[in-house]
Every structure is written in C-alpha cells, then in structure tokens.
mmCIF file of C-alpha atoms in Angstrom:
data_model
loop_
_atom_site.group_PDB
_atom_site.id
_atom_site.type_symbol
_atom_site.label_atom_id
_atom_site.label_comp_id
_atom_site.label_asym_id
_atom_site.label_seq_id
_atom_site.Cartn_x
_atom_site.Cartn_y
_atom_site.Cartn_z
ATOM 1 C CA MET A 1 0.054 -0.145 0.267
ATOM 2 C CA THR A 2 1.278 3.691 -0.579
ATOM 3 C CA SER A 3 1.001 6.163 1.862
ATOM 4 C CA PHE A 4 -0.232 9.442 0.329
ATOM 5 C CA TRP A 5 1.563 11.947 2.588
ATOM 6 C CA PHE A 6 4.951 9.696 3.429
ATOM 7 C CA ASP A 7 5.964 7.691 -0.026
ATOM 8 C CA PRO A 8 7.102 9.498 -2.772
ATOM 9 C CA TRP A 9 4.523 8.394 -5.255
ATOM 10 C CA LEU A 10 4.299 12.103 -7.165
ATOM 11 C CA GLY A 11 6.672 13.970 -8.122
ATOM 12 C CA GLY A 12 9.538 11.963 -6.946
ATOM 13 C CA ALA A 13 9.296 13.707 -3.568
ATOM 14 C CA PRO A 14 7.030 12.449 -0.271
ATOM 15 C CA LEU A 15 3.833 14.991 -0.626
ATOM 16 C CA ARG A 16 4.470 15.679 3.176
ATOM 17 C CA THR A 17 7.720 17.646 2.443
ATOM 18 C CA GLN A 18 6.265 19.258 -1.134
ATOM 19 C CA PHE A 19 3.039 20.409 0.879
ATOM 20 C CA GLN A 20 4.714 20.627 4.971
ATOM 21 C CA ARG A 21 1.887 22.628 5.821
ATOM 22 C CA LEU A 22 -1.038 20.968 4.322
ATOM 23 C CA PHE A 23 0.443 17.590 5.981
ATOM 24 C CA GLN A 24 0.416 20.084 9.291
ATOM 25 C CA VAL A 25 -3.435 20.331 9.289
ATOM 26 C CA SER A 26 -4.600 17.061 7.631
ATOM 27 C CA ALA A 27 -6.701 14.987 9.330
ATOM 28 C CA GLN A 28 -5.263 11.784 7.464
ATOM 29 C CA SER A 29 -1.572 12.255 7.995
ATOM 30 C CA THR A 30 -1.321 8.413 8.610
ATOM 31 C CA SER A 31 -3.893 7.707 5.523
ATOM 32 C CA MET A 32 -3.049 5.200 2.747
ATOM 33 C CA VAL A 33 -3.622 6.806 -1.092
ATOM 34 C CA ARG A 34 -6.569 4.360 -1.538
ATOM 35 C CA GLU A 35 -8.353 6.188 1.669
ATOM 36 C CA MET A 36 -7.875 9.606 0.814
ATOM 37 C CA GLY A 37 -10.808 9.514 -2.179
ATOM 38 C CA ARG A 38 -13.224 7.400 -3.360
ATOM 39 C CA TRP A 39 -14.855 5.947 -6.554
ATOM 40 C CA PHE A 40 -18.182 7.944 -7.830
ATOM 41 C CA GLU A 41 -19.667 6.967 -10.985
ATOM 42 C CA GLY A 42 -16.405 5.132 -12.754
ATOM 43 C CA GLN A 43 -14.320 8.456 -11.463
ATOM 44 C CA TRP A 44 -12.021 8.441 -8.717
ATOM 45 C CA VAL A 45 -13.241 11.701 -6.122
ATOM 46 C CA TRP A 46 -10.666 13.162 -3.870
ATOM 47 C CA ASP A 47 -12.033 14.022 -0.418
ATOM 48 C CA LEU A 48 -9.024 15.333 1.431
ATOM 49 C CA ARG A 49 -10.026 16.302 5.395
ATOM 50 C CA TRP A 50 -8.319 18.883 7.366
ATOM 51 C CA ARG A 51 -8.273 19.461 11.444
ATOM 52 C CA ARG A 52 -9.478 22.830 11.077
ATOM 53 C CA LYS A 53 -10.289 25.392 8.593
ATOM 54 C CA LEU A 54 -8.071 26.291 5.685
ATOM 55 C CA PHE A 55 -6.590 29.839 5.667
ATOM 56 C CA VAL A 56 -6.847 31.638 2.896
ATOM 57 C CA TRP A 57 -2.888 30.806 2.007
ATOM 58 C CA GLU A 58 -3.881 27.534 2.859
ATOM 59 C CA LEU A 59 -6.194 27.318 0.565
ATOM 60 C CA ASN A 60 -3.649 28.272 -2.399
ATOM 61 C CA LEU A 61 -1.364 25.407 -1.599
ATOM 62 C CA LEU A 62 -4.438 23.252 -1.876
ATOM 63 C CA GLU A 63 -5.261 24.396 -5.419
ATOM 64 C CA ARG A 64 -1.551 23.605 -6.125
ATOM 65 C CA LEU A 65 -1.779 20.345 -5.078
ATOM 66 C CA HIS A 66 -5.179 19.424 -6.319
ATOM 67 C CA GLU A 67 -3.397 20.246 -9.797
ATOM 68 C CA ILE A 68 -0.621 17.112 -8.778
ATOM 69 C CA LEU A 69 -3.593 15.245 -7.789
ATOM 70 C CA ASP A 70 -5.714 15.882 -10.789
ATOM 71 C CA ARG A 71 -2.771 14.684 -13.208
ATOM 72 C CA SER A 72 -2.621 11.293 -11.262
ATOM 73 C CA ILE A 73 -3.832 8.078 -12.573
ATOM 74 C CA ILE A 74 -5.733 6.206 -9.865
ATOM 75 C CA SER A 75 -6.331 2.418 -10.286
ATOM 76 C CA THR A 76 -8.671 -0.232 -9.208
ATOM 77 C CA VAL A 77 -6.011 -2.516 -9.111
ATOM 78 C CA ASP A 78 -3.757 -2.885 -5.612
ATOM 79 C CA ASP A 79 -0.131 -2.120 -5.802
ATOM 80 C CA SER A 80 2.547 -5.069 -6.797
ATOM 81 C CA TRP A 81 6.232 -5.132 -6.742
ATOM 82 C CA CYS A 82 7.751 -7.283 -9.733
ATOM 83 C CA TRP A 83 11.190 -8.054 -10.360
ATOM 84 C CA LYS A 84 12.417 -9.402 -13.672
ATOM 85 C CA HIS A 85 15.196 -11.521 -14.158
ATOM 86 C CA ASP A 86 18.038 -9.946 -15.811
ATOM 87 C CA PRO A 87 20.528 -12.231 -17.528
ATOM 88 C CA SER A 88 23.646 -10.214 -16.484
ATOM 89 C CA GLY A 89 23.194 -11.605 -12.853
ATOM 90 C CA LEU A 90 22.704 -8.096 -11.511
#
C-alpha cells in the first residue's frame, strides 16, 4: 500500500515535504492513497479532510496540490512489486 503523505508517489518527493503546511493540518496524515478518496460513477474523487478550516493562503496550497493530484492516474488494481530477471545476474 502507498502512503499518501509519506511515499514519493507523485513528483519524486513525498507530499509531506512538498506541502508541509497541508500535511500539518491534515486529519489523514497516516492514510494510504486509497483512503484519501473514493470511486464515484467510475471516477476517482479526492476526499481530503482537515483538522480545521483552511486559511486563505492554505487554500492556494490546496489548489496546487489538487493540480498535481488531478494529473495522477488512480487504478482499481492493488499495488504490487515485480522483479524481472536480468541475464547479467545483477
């Protein structure tokens, strides 16, 4: 499973480092990606929750986060690891 805030699943760095302030006020700081939204009529809908109402300047950060999230592709297939044999033995 992939951690929404702690794993570098978007942009090469964890979202908690890209959006530190939003991470601090998130009510879902330990949630997995699959727990941060839901499927609705065949589309993934993000459902981010906050411990308090966001300030105006935090809403700007949230807009930037949504721009990144909206470019992601969420699949119904569970994450998995796959190792491919390398003929060199490495």
